[in-house]
mmCIF file of C-alpha atoms and ligand atoms in Angstrom:
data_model
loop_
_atom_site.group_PDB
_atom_site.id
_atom_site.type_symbol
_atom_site.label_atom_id
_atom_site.label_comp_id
_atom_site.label_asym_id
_atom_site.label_seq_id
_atom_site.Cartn_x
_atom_site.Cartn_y
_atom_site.Cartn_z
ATOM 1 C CA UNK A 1 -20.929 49.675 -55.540
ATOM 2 C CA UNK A 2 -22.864 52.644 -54.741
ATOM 3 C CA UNK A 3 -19.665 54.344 -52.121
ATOM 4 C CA UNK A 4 -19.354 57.882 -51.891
ATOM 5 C CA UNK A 5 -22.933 58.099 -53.482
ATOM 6 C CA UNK A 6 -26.104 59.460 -51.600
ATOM 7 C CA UNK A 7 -29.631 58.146 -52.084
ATOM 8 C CA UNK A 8 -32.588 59.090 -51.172
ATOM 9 C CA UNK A 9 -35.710 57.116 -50.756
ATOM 10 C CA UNK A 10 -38.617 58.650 -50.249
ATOM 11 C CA UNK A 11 -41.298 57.260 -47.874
ATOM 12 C CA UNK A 12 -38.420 54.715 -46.183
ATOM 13 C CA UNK A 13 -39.538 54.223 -42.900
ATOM 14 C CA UNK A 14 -41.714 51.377 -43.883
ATOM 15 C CA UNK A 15 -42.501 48.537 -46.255
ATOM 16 C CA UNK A 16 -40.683 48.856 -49.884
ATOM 17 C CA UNK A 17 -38.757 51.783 -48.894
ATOM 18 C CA UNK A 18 -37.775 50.240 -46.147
ATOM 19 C CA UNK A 19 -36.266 47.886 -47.367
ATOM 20 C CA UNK A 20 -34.704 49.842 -50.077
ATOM 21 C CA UNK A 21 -32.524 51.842 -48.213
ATOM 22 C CA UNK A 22 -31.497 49.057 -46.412
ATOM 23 C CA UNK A 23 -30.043 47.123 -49.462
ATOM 24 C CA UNK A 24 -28.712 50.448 -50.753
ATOM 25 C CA UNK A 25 -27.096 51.019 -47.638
ATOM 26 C CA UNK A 26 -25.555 47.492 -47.820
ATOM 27 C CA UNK A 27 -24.452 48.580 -51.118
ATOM 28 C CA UNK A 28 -22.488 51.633 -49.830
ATOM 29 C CA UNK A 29 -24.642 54.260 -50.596
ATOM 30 C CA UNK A 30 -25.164 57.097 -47.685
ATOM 31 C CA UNK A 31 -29.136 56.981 -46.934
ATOM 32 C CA UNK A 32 -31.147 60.038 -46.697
ATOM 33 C CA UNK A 33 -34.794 58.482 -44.981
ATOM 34 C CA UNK A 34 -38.368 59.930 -45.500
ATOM 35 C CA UNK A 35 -41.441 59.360 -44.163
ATOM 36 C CA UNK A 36 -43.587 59.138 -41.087
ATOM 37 C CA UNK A 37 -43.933 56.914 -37.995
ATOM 38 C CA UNK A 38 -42.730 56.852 -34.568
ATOM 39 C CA UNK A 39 -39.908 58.784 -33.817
ATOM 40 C CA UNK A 40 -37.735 56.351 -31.889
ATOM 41 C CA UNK A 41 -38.259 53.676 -34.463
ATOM 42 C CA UNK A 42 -36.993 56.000 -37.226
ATOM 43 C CA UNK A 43 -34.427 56.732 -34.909
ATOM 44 C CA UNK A 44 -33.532 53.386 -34.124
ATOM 45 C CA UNK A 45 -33.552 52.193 -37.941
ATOM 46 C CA UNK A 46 -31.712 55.485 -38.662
ATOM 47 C CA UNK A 47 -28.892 54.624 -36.591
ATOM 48 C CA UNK A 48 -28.821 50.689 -37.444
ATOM 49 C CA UNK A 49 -28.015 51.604 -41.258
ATOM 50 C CA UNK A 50 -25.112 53.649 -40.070
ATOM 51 C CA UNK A 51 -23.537 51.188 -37.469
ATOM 52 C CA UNK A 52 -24.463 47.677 -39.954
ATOM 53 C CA UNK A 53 -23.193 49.413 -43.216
ATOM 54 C CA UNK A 54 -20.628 52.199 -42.056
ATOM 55 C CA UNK A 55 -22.263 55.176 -44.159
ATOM 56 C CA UNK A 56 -24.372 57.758 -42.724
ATOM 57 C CA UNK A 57 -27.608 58.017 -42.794
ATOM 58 C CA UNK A 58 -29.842 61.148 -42.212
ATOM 59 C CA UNK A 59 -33.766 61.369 -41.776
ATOM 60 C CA UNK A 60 -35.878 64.295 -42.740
ATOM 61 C CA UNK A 61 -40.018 63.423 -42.131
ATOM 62 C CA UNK A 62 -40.930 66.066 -44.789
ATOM 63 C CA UNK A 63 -44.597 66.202 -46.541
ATOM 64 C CA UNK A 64 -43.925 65.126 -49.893
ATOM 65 C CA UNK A 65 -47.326 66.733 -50.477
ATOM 66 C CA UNK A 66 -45.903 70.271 -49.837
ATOM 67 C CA UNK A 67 -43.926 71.325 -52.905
ATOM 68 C CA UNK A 68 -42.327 74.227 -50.885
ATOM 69 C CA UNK A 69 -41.064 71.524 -48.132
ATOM 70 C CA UNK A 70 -39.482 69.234 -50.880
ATOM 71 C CA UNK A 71 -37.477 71.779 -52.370
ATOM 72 C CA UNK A 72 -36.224 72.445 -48.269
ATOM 73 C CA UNK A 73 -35.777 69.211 -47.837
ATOM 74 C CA UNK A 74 -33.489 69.078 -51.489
ATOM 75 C CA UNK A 75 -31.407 72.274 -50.333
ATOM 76 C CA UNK A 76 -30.816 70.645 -46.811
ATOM 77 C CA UNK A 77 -29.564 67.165 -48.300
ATOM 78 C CA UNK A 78 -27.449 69.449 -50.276
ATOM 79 C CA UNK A 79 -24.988 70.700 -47.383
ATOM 80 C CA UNK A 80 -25.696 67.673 -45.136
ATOM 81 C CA UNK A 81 -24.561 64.489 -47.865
ATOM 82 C CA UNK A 82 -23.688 65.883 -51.199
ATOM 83 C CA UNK A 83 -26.539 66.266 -53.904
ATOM 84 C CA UNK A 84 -28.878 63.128 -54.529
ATOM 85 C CA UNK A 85 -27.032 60.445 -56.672
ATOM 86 C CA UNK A 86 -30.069 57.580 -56.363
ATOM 87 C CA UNK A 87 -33.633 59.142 -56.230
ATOM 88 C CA UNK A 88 -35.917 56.417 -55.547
ATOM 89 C CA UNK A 89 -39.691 57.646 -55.454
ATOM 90 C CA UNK A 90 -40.996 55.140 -53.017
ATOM 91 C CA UNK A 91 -43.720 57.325 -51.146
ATOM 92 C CA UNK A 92 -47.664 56.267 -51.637
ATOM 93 C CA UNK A 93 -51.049 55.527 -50.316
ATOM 94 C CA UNK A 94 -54.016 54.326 -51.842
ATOM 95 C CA UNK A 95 -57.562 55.146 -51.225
ATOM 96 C CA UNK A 96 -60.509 52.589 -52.419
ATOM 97 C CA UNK A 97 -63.521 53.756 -53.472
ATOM 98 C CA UNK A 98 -65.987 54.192 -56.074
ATOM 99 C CA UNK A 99 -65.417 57.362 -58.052
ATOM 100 C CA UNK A 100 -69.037 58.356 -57.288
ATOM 101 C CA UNK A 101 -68.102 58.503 -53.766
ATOM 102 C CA UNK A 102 -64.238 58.914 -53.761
ATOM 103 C CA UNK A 103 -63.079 62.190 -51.667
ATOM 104 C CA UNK A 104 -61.806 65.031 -53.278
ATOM 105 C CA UNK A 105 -59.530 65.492 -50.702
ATOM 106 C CA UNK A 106 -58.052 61.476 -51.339
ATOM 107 C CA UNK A 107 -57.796 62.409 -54.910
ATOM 108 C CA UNK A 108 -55.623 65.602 -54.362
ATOM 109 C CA UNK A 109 -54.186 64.032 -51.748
ATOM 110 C CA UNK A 110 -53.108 60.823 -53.954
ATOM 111 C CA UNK A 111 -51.845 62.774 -57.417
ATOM 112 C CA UNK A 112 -50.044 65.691 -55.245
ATOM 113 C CA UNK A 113 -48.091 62.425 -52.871
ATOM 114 C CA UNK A 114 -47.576 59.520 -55.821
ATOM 115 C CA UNK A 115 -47.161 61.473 -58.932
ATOM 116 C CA UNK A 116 -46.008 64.995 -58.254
ATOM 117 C CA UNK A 117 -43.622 64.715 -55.377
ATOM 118 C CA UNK A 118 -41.174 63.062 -58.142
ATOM 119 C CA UNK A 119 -42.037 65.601 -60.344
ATOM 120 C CA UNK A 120 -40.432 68.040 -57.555
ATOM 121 C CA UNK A 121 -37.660 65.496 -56.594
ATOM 122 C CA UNK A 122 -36.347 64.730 -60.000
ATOM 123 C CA UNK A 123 -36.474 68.565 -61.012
ATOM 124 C CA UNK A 124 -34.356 69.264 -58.348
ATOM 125 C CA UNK A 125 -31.925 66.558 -58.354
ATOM 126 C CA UNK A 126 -31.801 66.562 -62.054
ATOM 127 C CA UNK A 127 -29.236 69.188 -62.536
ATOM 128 C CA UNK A 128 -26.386 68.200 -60.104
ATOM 129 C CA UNK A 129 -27.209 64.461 -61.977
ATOM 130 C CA UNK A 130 -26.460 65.971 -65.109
ATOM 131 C CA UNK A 131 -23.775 68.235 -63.931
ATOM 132 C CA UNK A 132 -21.711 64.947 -62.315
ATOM 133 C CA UNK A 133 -22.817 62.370 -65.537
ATOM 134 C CA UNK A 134 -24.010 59.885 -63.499
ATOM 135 C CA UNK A 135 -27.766 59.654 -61.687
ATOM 136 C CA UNK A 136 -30.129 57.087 -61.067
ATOM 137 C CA UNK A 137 -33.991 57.627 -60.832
ATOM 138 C CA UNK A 138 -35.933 55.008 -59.647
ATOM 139 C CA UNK A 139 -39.696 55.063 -59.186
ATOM 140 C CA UNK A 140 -41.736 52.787 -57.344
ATOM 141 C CA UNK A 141 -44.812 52.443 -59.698
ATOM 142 C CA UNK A 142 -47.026 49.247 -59.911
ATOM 143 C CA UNK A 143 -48.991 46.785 -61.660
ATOM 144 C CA UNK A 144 -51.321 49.954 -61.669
ATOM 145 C CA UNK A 145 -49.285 52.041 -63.743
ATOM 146 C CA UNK A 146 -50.092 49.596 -66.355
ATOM 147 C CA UNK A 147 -53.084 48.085 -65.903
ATOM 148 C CA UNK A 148 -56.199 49.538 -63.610
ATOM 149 C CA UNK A 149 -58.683 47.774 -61.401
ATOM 150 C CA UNK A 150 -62.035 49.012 -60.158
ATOM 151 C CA UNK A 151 -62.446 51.308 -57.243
ATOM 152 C CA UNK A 152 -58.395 52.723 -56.948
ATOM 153 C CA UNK A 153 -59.378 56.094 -59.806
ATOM 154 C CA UNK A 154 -56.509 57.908 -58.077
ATOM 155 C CA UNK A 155 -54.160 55.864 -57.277
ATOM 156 C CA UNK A 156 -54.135 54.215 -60.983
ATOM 157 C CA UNK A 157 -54.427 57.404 -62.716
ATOM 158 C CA UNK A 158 -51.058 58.728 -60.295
ATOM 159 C CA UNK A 159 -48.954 55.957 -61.266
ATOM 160 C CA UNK A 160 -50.005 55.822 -65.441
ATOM 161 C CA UNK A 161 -48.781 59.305 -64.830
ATOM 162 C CA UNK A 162 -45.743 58.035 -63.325
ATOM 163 C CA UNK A 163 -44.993 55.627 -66.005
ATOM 164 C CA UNK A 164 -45.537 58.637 -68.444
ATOM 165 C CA UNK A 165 -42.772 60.854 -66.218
ATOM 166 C CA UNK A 166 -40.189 58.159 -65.899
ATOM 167 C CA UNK A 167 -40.491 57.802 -69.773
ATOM 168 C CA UNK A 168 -39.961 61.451 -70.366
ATOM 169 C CA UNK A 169 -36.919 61.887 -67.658
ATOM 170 C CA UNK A 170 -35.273 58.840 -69.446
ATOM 171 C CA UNK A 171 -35.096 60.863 -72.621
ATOM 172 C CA UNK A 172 -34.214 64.071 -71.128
ATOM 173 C CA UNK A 173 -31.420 62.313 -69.025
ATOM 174 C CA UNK A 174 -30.152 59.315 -71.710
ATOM 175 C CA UNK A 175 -26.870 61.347 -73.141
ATOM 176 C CA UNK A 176 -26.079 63.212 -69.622
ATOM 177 C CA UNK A 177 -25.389 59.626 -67.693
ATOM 178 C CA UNK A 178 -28.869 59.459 -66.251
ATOM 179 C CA UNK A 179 -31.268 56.704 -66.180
ATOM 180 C CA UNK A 180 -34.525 56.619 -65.085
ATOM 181 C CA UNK A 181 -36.989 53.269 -64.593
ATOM 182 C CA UNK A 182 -40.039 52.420 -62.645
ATOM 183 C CA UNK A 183 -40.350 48.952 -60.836
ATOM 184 C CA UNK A 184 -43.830 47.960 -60.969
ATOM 185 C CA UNK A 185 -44.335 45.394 -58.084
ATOM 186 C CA UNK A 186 -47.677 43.738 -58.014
ATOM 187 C CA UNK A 187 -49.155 42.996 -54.436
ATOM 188 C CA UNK A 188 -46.414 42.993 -51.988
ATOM 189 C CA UNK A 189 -47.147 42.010 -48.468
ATOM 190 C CA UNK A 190 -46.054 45.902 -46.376
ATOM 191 C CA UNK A 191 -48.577 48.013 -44.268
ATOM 192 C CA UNK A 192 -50.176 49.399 -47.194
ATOM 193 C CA UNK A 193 -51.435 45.924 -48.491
ATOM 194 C CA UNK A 194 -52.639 45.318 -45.166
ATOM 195 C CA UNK A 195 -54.565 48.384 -44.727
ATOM 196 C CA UNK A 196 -56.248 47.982 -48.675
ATOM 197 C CA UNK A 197 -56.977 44.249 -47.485
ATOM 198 C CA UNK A 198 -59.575 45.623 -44.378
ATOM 199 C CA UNK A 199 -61.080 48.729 -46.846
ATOM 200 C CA UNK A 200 -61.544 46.509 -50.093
ATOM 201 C CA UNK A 201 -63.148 43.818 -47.504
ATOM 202 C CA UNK A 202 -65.541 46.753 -46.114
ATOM 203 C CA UNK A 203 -65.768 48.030 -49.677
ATOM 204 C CA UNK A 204 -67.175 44.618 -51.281
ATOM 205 C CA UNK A 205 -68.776 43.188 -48.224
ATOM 206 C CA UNK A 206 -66.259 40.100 -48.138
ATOM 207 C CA UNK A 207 -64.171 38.626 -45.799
ATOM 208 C CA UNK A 208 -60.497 39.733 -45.449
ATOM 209 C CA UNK A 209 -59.223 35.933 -46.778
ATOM 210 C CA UNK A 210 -61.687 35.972 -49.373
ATOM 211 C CA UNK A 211 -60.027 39.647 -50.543
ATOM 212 C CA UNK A 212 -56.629 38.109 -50.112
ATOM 213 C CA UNK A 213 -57.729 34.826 -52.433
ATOM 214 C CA UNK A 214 -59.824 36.116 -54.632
ATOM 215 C CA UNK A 215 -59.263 39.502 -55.113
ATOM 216 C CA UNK A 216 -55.666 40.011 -54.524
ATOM 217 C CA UNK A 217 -53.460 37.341 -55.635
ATOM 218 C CA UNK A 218 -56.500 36.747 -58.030
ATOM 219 C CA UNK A 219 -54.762 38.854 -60.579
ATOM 220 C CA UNK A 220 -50.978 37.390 -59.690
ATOM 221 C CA UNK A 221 -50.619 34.451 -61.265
ATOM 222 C CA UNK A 222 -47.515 32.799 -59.062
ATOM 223 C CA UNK A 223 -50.540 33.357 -56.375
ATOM 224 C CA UNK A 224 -47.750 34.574 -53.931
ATOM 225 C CA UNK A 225 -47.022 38.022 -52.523
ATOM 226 C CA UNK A 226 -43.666 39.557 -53.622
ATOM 227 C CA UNK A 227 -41.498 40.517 -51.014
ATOM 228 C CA UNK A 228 -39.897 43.978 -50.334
ATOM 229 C CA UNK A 229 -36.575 42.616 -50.343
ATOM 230 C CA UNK A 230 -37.246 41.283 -53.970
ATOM 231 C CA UNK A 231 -37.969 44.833 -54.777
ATOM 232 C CA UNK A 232 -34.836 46.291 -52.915
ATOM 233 C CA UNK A 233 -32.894 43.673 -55.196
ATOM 234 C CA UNK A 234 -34.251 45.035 -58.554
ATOM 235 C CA UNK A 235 -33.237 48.517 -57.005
ATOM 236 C CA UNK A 236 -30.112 47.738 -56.306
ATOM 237 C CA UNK A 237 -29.549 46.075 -59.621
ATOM 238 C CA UNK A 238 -30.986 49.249 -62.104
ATOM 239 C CA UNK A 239 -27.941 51.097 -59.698
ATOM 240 C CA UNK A 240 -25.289 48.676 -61.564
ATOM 241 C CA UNK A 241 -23.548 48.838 -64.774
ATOM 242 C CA UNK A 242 -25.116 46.109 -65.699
ATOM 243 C CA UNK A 243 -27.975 48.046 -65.744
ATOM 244 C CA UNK A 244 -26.519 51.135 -67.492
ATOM 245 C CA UNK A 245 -28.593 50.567 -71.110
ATOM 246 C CA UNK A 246 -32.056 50.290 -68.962
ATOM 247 C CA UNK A 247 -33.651 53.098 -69.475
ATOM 248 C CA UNK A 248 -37.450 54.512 -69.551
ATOM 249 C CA UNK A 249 -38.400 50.836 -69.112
ATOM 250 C CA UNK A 250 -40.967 49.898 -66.502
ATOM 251 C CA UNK A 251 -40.293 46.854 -65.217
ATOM 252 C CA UNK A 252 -43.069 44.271 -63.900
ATOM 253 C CA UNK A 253 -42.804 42.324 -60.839
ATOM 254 C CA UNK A 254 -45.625 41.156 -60.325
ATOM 255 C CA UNK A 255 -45.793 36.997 -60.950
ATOM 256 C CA UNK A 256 -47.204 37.590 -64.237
ATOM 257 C CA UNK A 257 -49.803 39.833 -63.660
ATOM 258 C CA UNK A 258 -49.937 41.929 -66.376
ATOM 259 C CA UNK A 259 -48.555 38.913 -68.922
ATOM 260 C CA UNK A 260 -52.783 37.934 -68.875
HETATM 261 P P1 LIG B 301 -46.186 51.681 -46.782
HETATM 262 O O1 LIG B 301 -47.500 52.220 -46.335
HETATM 263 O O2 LIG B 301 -45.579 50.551 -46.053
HETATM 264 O O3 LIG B 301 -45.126 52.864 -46.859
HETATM 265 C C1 LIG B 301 -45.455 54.135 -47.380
HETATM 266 C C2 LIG B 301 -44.378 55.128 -46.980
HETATM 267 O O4 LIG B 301 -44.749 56.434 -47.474
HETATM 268 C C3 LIG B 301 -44.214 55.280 -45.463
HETATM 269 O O5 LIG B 301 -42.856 55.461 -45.161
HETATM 270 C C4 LIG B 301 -45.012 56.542 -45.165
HETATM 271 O O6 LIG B 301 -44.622 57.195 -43.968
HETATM 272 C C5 LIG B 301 -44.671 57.366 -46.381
HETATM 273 N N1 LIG B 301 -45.589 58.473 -46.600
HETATM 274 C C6 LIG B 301 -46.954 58.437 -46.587
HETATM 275 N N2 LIG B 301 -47.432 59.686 -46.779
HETATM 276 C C7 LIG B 301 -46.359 60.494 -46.930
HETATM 277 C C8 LIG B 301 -46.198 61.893 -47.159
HETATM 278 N N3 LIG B 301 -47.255 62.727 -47.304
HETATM 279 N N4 LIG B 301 -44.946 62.393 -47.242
HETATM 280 C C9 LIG B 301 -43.866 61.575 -47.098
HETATM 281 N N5 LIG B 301 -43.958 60.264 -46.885
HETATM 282 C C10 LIG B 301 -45.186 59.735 -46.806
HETATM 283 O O7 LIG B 301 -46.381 51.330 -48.330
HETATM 284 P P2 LIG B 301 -45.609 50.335 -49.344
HETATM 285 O O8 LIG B 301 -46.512 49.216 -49.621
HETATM 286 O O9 LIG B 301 -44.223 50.085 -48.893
HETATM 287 O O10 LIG B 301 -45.635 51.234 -50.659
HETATM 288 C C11 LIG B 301 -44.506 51.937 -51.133
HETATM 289 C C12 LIG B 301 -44.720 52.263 -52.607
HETATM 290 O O11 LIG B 301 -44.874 51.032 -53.332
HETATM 291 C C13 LIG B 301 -45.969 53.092 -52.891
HETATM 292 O O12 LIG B 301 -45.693 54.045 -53.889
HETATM 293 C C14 LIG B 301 -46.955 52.062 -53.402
HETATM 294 O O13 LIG B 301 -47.908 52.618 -54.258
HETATM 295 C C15 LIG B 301 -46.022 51.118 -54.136
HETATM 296 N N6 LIG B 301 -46.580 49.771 -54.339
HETATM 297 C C16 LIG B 301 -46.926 49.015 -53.287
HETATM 298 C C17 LIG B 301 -47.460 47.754 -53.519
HETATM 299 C C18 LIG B 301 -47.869 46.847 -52.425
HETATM 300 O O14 LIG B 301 -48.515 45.841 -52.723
HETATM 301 N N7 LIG B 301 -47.514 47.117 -51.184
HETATM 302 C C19 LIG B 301 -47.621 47.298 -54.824
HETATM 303 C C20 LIG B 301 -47.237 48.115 -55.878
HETATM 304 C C21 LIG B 301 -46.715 49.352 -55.615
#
């Protein structure tokens, strides 16, 4: 489906992202990974997409917080695959805190890394998109683009923006073959969930299965974790024709979370 095409997915080398190159590899796309993490893991999972899928598949661990780095990383993609075809925003963390006490450092930290890194990365994939008539921009929101909770100021506030920029790029891109979505998973069991699970245990003064139970999966109805190959699958499917009229949308998947 996606042959001859390059995507990148930003912050790949774990959880969602993870598992979204990995179905867009199966799909035929060539795979440009970003993130951090251990070197010979990256390597490793680098060099499995090429020999399982037969595309190729290129890492680059750039900052997504330095501006100047993403447009280095754009220009190298450039001469190493072909512009970007699929742009998924994937890359994120999440700080939890009150806003009395939340860093100013996590909050610059949070807005520069989940809302304007795909500012940078669709204004410079955007034009070659246009220029070909065909581009896909995915970005992976969440149930807190739409809805907040206490204690995540940042983090919510970055992905309402993000919801606000993938409405905006769907208008700019609708008559030049373009589309541009947001998936908005609610809790999905990856690294990051773990690591909220321990600070919003510390943060309330609960246990870890009591923030699982009853703070967690206390908003998701289906009181089950999605799973990042669920999300790779709604990926792969806003890269299909069928797909082609879904645009600006952002798309729950979060057991009915945001239904209450
Ligand atoms: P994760 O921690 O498993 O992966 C985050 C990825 O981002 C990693 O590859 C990491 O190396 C990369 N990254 C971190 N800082 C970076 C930086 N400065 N520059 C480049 N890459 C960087 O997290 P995840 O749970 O897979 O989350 C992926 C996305 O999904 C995030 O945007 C997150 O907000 C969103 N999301 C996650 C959940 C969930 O429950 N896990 C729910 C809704 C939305």
């Amino acid at each position: 489906m996606l042959k001859h095409k390059t995507a990148l997915v930003t912050g790949s080398t774990s959880g969602i992202g993870k598992a979204i190159a990995t179905q867009l590899a199966a799909d035929g796309a060539n795979i440009v990974l970003n993130g951090f993490g251990d070197a010979d893991e990256i390597e490793a999972f680098r060099a499995s997409l090429e020999k399982d899928h037969g595309v190729k598949a290129v890492y680059h661990g750039t900052d997504l917080t330095d501006a100047a780095a993403i447009e280095d990383m754009m220009a190298s993609i450039k001469s190493e695959l072909g512009s970007v075809d699929v742009l998924v925003n994937n890359a994120g963390v999440q700080h939890v805190s009150p806003v009395e006490d939340f860093p100013v450092a996590k909050w610059d930290l949070i807005i520069a890394l989940n809302l304007s890194s795909s500012f940078h990365t669709i204004r410079l994939a955007m034009p070659e998109m246009k220029e070909k008539g065909w581009g896909r921009i995915i970005n992976v929101a969440s149930a807190h683009a739409l809805v907040a909770s206490p204690y995540k100021s940042a983090y919510v506030a970055a992905k309402h923006g993000i919801a606000g920029l993938t409405k905006t790029i769907a208008l700019e891109g609708a008559q030049h073959g373009v589309r541009c979505n947001a998936i908005c998973p609610g809790y999905v069991y990856t690294p990051l969930v773990e690591g909220q699970i321990a600070d919003t245990a510390k943060t309330r003064g609960i246990s870890e299965e009591e923030v699982k139970k009853d703070v967690l999966l206390a908003a998701q109805p289906t009181k089950e974790f999605v799973t990042v190959e669920q999300v790779a699958s709604f990926a792969s499917f806003l890269c299909s024709d069928g797909a082609s009229q879904v645009n600006g949308s952002i798309l729950s998947m979060d057991g009915g979370w945001v239904a209450q």
